[in-house]
Amino acid sequence: MSAPAAAPALELRGIAKTYMLREGGTLRRRHRPLQAVRPTDLVLERNGILGLVGESGSGKTTTGMMALRLVNPSGGRILLEGDDITDLGVTALKPYRRRMQVVFQDSYSALDPMFTLQQIVAEPLVIHGIGDARSRAARALEWLERVGLHRSYGSRYPHELSGGQRQRVAIARALILEPAVLVADEPTSALDVSVKAQIINLLQDLQADMDLSILFISHDLSVVRSLCDRVAVMFNGRIVEEAEAETIFTGARHPYTRALLDAIPVLDPRRRRTRIFRDRDAIEAEGLTLAAGALSEPAEPSDEPALVAVAPRHRVEAVVTP
Ligand SMILES: Nc1ncnc2c1ncn2[C@@H]1O[C@H](COP(=O)(O)OP(=O)(O)OP(=O)(O)O)[C@@H](O)[C@H]1O
Ligand SMILES: [Mg+2]
């Protein structure tokens, strides 16, 4: 894992995913391709927190899962700290698995109900054969404290915890191996506002302490604004705009990004979704046109609209404005 010092924590080059959907009954079964992620470039800088936003179904989770090699891409390359891990098999991948971890929205299903919290947090050490039983137990307790839970929680079970406490345990378990990259997929979406803020603060502190880079997937734009230093906006399987967080929130150039930002006060995801679609019509009514391929169904990779740099470190899908 000797990467050049300048290599980003994570780099996705032309990453793409097409799912084959089975349709019809047993007799007339057909397969329809669904382009969940179209060829996409994405860079997570070292010690950076990159927000990945976009409406439901835009391909955020698929992108995150491909970065972690939990979903195999249909095309493109994945580089972890400069090393190409795209084609590595289970054995070759194992040392890299230590370097990338994930926290999901619903950590309850990821926490084995039969295990104590100490066992749950120590498990990655067991899987990777690190330390002995005693040192693992000690480290697990340290990590419980580090995420804000008293050591006495070590002998408790997941069902005894609140949602916020469970996310703390999930974070401890993800970080005990001291990974380079954390993919956090909607980690605060199921939490109350005050608890959400605590978890965000915790992630912020740990990121600064640990040389950690975070890919933060979220619907929650206010959280993204407070946490992330860069933001990529995903729409229909593509990244349509990417820039520093403040640039996205104050100087967005892509009509879809603006539509998404307009939807900030709408809390119900279903309503938010309708709102975005309505705004998209509004965009067109204003005479703005989304780039070719952004709205239409599967384009060939070669037809993909290019991202153009409109300012340093600010890329936008080519948009035609009459
Ligand atoms: N295993 C799968 N098989 C088939 N289609 C899938 C699979 N996983 C995701 N999809 C489809 O791929 C598209 C992108 O899904 P994905 O879960 O990546 O979106 P998302 O942006 O994370 O959405 P959300 O905000 O709802 O979590 C969707 O159309 C989804 O239905
Ligand atoms: Mg998702």
mmCIF file of N, CA, C and O in Angstrom, residues 264-303:
data_model
loop_
_atom_site.group_PDB
_atom_site.id
_atom_site.type_symbol
_atom_site.label_atom_id
_atom_site.label_comp_id
_atom_site.label_asym_id
_atom_site.label_seq_id
_atom_site.Cartn_x
_atom_site.Cartn_y
_atom_site.Cartn_z
ATOM 1 N N ILE A 264 -34.730 22.848 0.156
ATOM 2 C CA ILE A 264 -34.212 22.702 1.526
ATOM 3 C C ILE A 264 -35.299 22.657 2.607
ATOM 4 O O ILE A 264 -35.273 21.774 3.434
ATOM 5 N N PRO A 265 -36.270 23.589 2.600
ATOM 6 C CA PRO A 265 -37.214 23.559 3.722
ATOM 7 C C PRO A 265 -38.190 22.391 3.687
ATOM 8 O O PRO A 265 -38.875 22.153 4.661
ATOM 9 N N VAL A 266 -38.278 21.691 2.598
ATOM 10 C CA VAL A 266 -39.241 20.590 2.507
ATOM 11 C C VAL A 266 -38.644 19.363 3.191
ATOM 12 O O VAL A 266 -37.650 18.805 2.753
ATOM 13 N N LEU A 267 -39.265 18.977 4.303
ATOM 14 C CA LEU A 267 -38.643 17.931 5.105
ATOM 15 C C LEU A 267 -39.042 16.518 4.677
ATOM 16 O O LEU A 267 -38.247 15.603 4.743
ATOM 17 N N ASP A 268 -40.266 16.359 4.250
ATOM 18 C CA ASP A 268 -40.739 15.034 3.852
ATOM 19 C C ASP A 268 -40.108 14.653 2.508
ATOM 20 O O ASP A 268 -40.294 15.341 1.521
ATOM 21 N N PRO A 269 -39.344 13.558 2.474
ATOM 22 C CA PRO A 269 -38.632 13.198 1.241
ATOM 23 C C PRO A 269 -39.559 13.029 0.041
ATOM 24 O O PRO A 269 -39.193 13.369 -1.077
ATOM 25 N N ARG A 270 -40.785 12.524 0.295
ATOM 26 C CA ARG A 270 -41.686 12.334 -0.852
ATOM 27 C C ARG A 270 -42.101 13.671 -1.448
ATOM 28 O O ARG A 270 -42.136 13.860 -2.644
ATOM 29 N N ARG A 271 -42.386 14.623 -0.528
ATOM 30 C CA ARG A 271 -42.758 15.949 -1.035
ATOM 31 C C ARG A 271 -41.568 16.617 -1.690
ATOM 32 O O ARG A 271 -41.686 17.296 -2.696
ATOM 33 N N ARG A 272 -40.389 16.381 -1.101
ATOM 34 C CA ARG A 272 -39.189 17.008 -1.645
ATOM 35 C C ARG A 272 -38.972 16.535 -3.080
ATOM 36 O O ARG A 272 -38.638 17.283 -3.957
ATOM 37 N N ARG A 273 -39.246 15.250 -3.274
ATOM 38 C CA ARG A 273 -39.034 14.691 -4.593
ATOM 39 C C ARG A 273 -39.942 15.350 -5.633
ATOM 40 O O ARG A 273 -39.507 15.769 -6.682
ATOM 41 N N THR A 274 -41.250 15.467 -5.258
ATOM 42 C CA THR A 274 -42.178 16.108 -6.193
ATOM 43 C C THR A 274 -41.737 17.528 -6.486
ATOM 44 O O THR A 274 -41.795 17.992 -7.605
ATOM 45 N N ARG A 275 -41.301 18.164 -5.411
ATOM 46 C CA ARG A 275 -40.884 19.561 -5.540
ATOM 47 C C ARG A 275 -39.763 19.691 -6.578
ATOM 48 O O ARG A 275 -39.799 20.571 -7.425
ATOM 49 N N ILE A 276 -38.831 18.777 -6.512
ATOM 50 C CA ILE A 276 -37.708 18.854 -7.440
ATOM 51 C C ILE A 276 -38.192 18.657 -8.873
ATOM 52 O O ILE A 276 -37.818 19.395 -9.756
ATOM 53 N N PHE A 277 -39.092 17.689 -9.033
ATOM 54 C CA PHE A 277 -39.573 17.463 -10.392
ATOM 55 C C PHE A 277 -40.335 18.677 -10.915
ATOM 56 O O PHE A 277 -40.201 19.057 -12.053
ATOM 57 N N ARG A 278 -41.116 19.295 -10.010
ATOM 58 C CA ARG A 278 -41.852 20.467 -10.458
ATOM 59 C C ARG A 278 -40.878 21.586 -10.833
ATOM 60 O O ARG A 278 -41.036 22.276 -11.812
ATOM 61 N N ASP A 279 -39.850 21.721 -9.999
ATOM 62 C CA ASP A 279 -38.881 22.772 -10.281
ATOM 63 C C ASP A 279 -38.142 22.523 -11.585
ATOM 64 O O ASP A 279 -37.742 23.443 -12.257
ATOM 65 N N ARG A 280 -37.969 21.251 -11.877
ATOM 66 C CA ARG A 280 -37.273 20.954 -13.125
ATOM 67 C C ARG A 280 -38.100 21.462 -14.314
ATOM 68 O O ARG A 280 -37.566 22.032 -15.252
ATOM 69 N N ASP A 281 -39.443 21.272 -14.201
ATOM 70 C CA ASP A 281 -40.309 21.829 -15.247
ATOM 71 C C ASP A 281 -40.169 23.345 -15.281
ATOM 72 O O ASP A 281 -40.123 23.956 -16.335
ATOM 73 N N ALA A 282 -40.115 23.896 -14.074
ATOM 74 C CA ALA A 282 -39.992 25.353 -13.983
ATOM 75 C C ALA A 282 -38.704 25.829 -14.654
ATOM 76 O O ALA A 282 -38.681 26.862 -15.314
ATOM 77 N N ILE A 283 -37.663 25.038 -14.482
ATOM 78 C CA ILE A 283 -36.386 25.383 -15.112
ATOM 79 C C ILE A 283 -36.573 25.480 -16.618
ATOM 80 O O ILE A 283 -36.158 26.438 -17.261
ATOM 81 N N GLU A 284 -37.240 24.485 -17.156
ATOM 82 C CA GLU A 284 -37.413 24.463 -18.606
ATOM 83 C C GLU A 284 -38.321 25.608 -19.050
ATOM 84 O O GLU A 284 -38.090 26.220 -20.086
ATOM 85 N N ALA A 285 -39.327 25.890 -18.211
ATOM 86 C CA ALA A 285 -40.243 26.982 -18.545
ATOM 87 C C ALA A 285 -39.488 28.309 -18.615
ATOM 88 O O ALA A 285 -39.841 29.199 -19.353
ATOM 89 N N GLU A 286 -38.441 28.399 -17.821
ATOM 90 C CA GLU A 286 -37.626 29.612 -17.851
ATOM 91 C C GLU A 286 -36.719 29.671 -19.069
ATOM 92 O O GLU A 286 -35.955 30.622 -19.247
ATOM 93 N N GLY A 287 -36.763 28.623 -19.868
ATOM 94 C CA GLY A 287 -35.953 28.624 -21.069
ATOM 95 C C GLY A 287 -34.565 28.053 -20.856
ATOM 96 O O GLY A 287 -33.722 28.085 -21.743
ATOM 97 N N LEU A 288 -34.323 27.518 -19.672
ATOM 98 C CA LEU A 288 -33.033 26.870 -19.434
ATOM 99 C C LEU A 288 -33.142 25.418 -19.882
ATOM 100 O O LEU A 288 -34.187 24.800 -19.747
ATOM 101 N N THR A 289 -32.082 24.904 -20.395
ATOM 102 C CA THR A 289 -32.104 23.526 -20.847
ATOM 103 C C THR A 289 -31.040 22.737 -20.109
ATOM 104 O O THR A 289 -29.901 23.174 -20.015
ATOM 105 N N LEU A 290 -31.422 21.572 -19.599
ATOM 106 C CA LEU A 290 -30.416 20.692 -19.010
ATOM 107 C C LEU A 290 -29.611 20.084 -20.142
ATOM 108 O O LEU A 290 -30.102 19.909 -21.246
ATOM 109 N N ALA A 291 -28.385 19.761 -19.841
ATOM 110 C CA ALA A 291 -27.514 19.206 -20.875
ATOM 111 C C ALA A 291 -28.114 17.939 -21.470
ATOM 112 O O ALA A 291 -28.833 17.206 -20.797
ATOM 113 N N ALA A 292 -27.790 17.691 -22.707
ATOM 114 C CA ALA A 292 -28.276 16.484 -23.378
ATOM 115 C C ALA A 292 -27.871 15.277 -22.556
ATOM 116 O O ALA A 292 -26.757 15.195 -22.070
ATOM 117 N N GLY A 293 -28.778 14.346 -22.388
ATOM 118 C CA GLY A 293 -28.440 13.143 -21.648
ATOM 119 C C GLY A 293 -28.781 13.242 -20.178
ATOM 120 O O GLY A 293 -28.891 12.237 -19.509
ATOM 121 N N ALA A 294 -28.967 14.430 -19.671
ATOM 122 C CA ALA A 294 -29.240 14.564 -18.245
ATOM 123 C C ALA A 294 -30.646 14.092 -17.912
ATOM 124 O O ALA A 294 -30.879 13.515 -16.872
ATOM 125 N N LEU A 295 -31.574 14.322 -18.803
ATOM 126 C CA LEU A 295 -32.951 13.937 -18.531
ATOM 127 C C LEU A 295 -33.388 12.727 -19.345
ATOM 128 O O LEU A 295 -34.253 11.988 -18.937
ATOM 129 N N SER A 296 -32.793 12.516 -20.478
ATOM 130 C CA SER A 296 -33.262 11.448 -21.344
ATOM 131 C C SER A 296 -32.730 10.107 -20.864
ATOM 132 O O SER A 296 -31.824 10.035 -20.047
ATOM 133 N N GLU A 297 -33.285 9.051 -21.354
ATOM 134 C CA GLU A 297 -32.888 7.707 -20.918
ATOM 135 C C GLU A 297 -31.635 7.244 -21.643
ATOM 136 O O GLU A 297 -31.171 7.897 -22.565
ATOM 137 N N PRO A 298 -31.105 6.084 -21.223
ATOM 138 C CA PRO A 298 -29.710 5.741 -21.433
ATOM 139 C C PRO A 298 -28.995 6.331 -22.641
ATOM 140 O O PRO A 298 -29.345 6.073 -23.779
ATOM 141 N N ALA A 299 -28.021 7.096 -22.330
ATOM 142 C CA ALA A 299 -27.152 7.614 -23.378
ATOM 143 C C ALA A 299 -25.933 6.699 -23.450
ATOM 144 O O ALA A 299 -25.575 6.068 -22.476
ATOM 145 N N GLU A 300 -25.332 6.593 -24.583
ATOM 146 C CA GLU A 300 -24.062 5.872 -24.677
ATOM 147 C C GLU A 300 -23.030 6.674 -23.885
ATOM 148 O O GLU A 300 -23.115 7.900 -23.830
ATOM 149 N N PRO A 301 -22.072 5.963 -23.264
ATOM 150 C CA PRO A 301 -21.051 6.687 -22.502
ATOM 151 C C PRO A 301 -20.421 7.831 -23.291
ATOM 152 O O PRO A 301 -20.176 8.899 -22.749
ATOM 153 N N SER A 302 -20.246 7.631 -24.584
ATOM 154 C CA SER A 302 -19.609 8.670 -25.388
ATOM 155 C C SER A 302 -20.506 9.898 -25.545
ATOM 156 O O SER A 302 -20.032 10.978 -25.861
ATOM 157 N N ASP A 303 -21.792 9.705 -25.301
ATOM 158 C CA ASP A 303 -22.718 10.831 -25.412
ATOM 159 C C ASP A 303 -22.818 11.628 -24.111
ATOM 160 O O ASP A 303 -23.535 12.610 -24.030
#
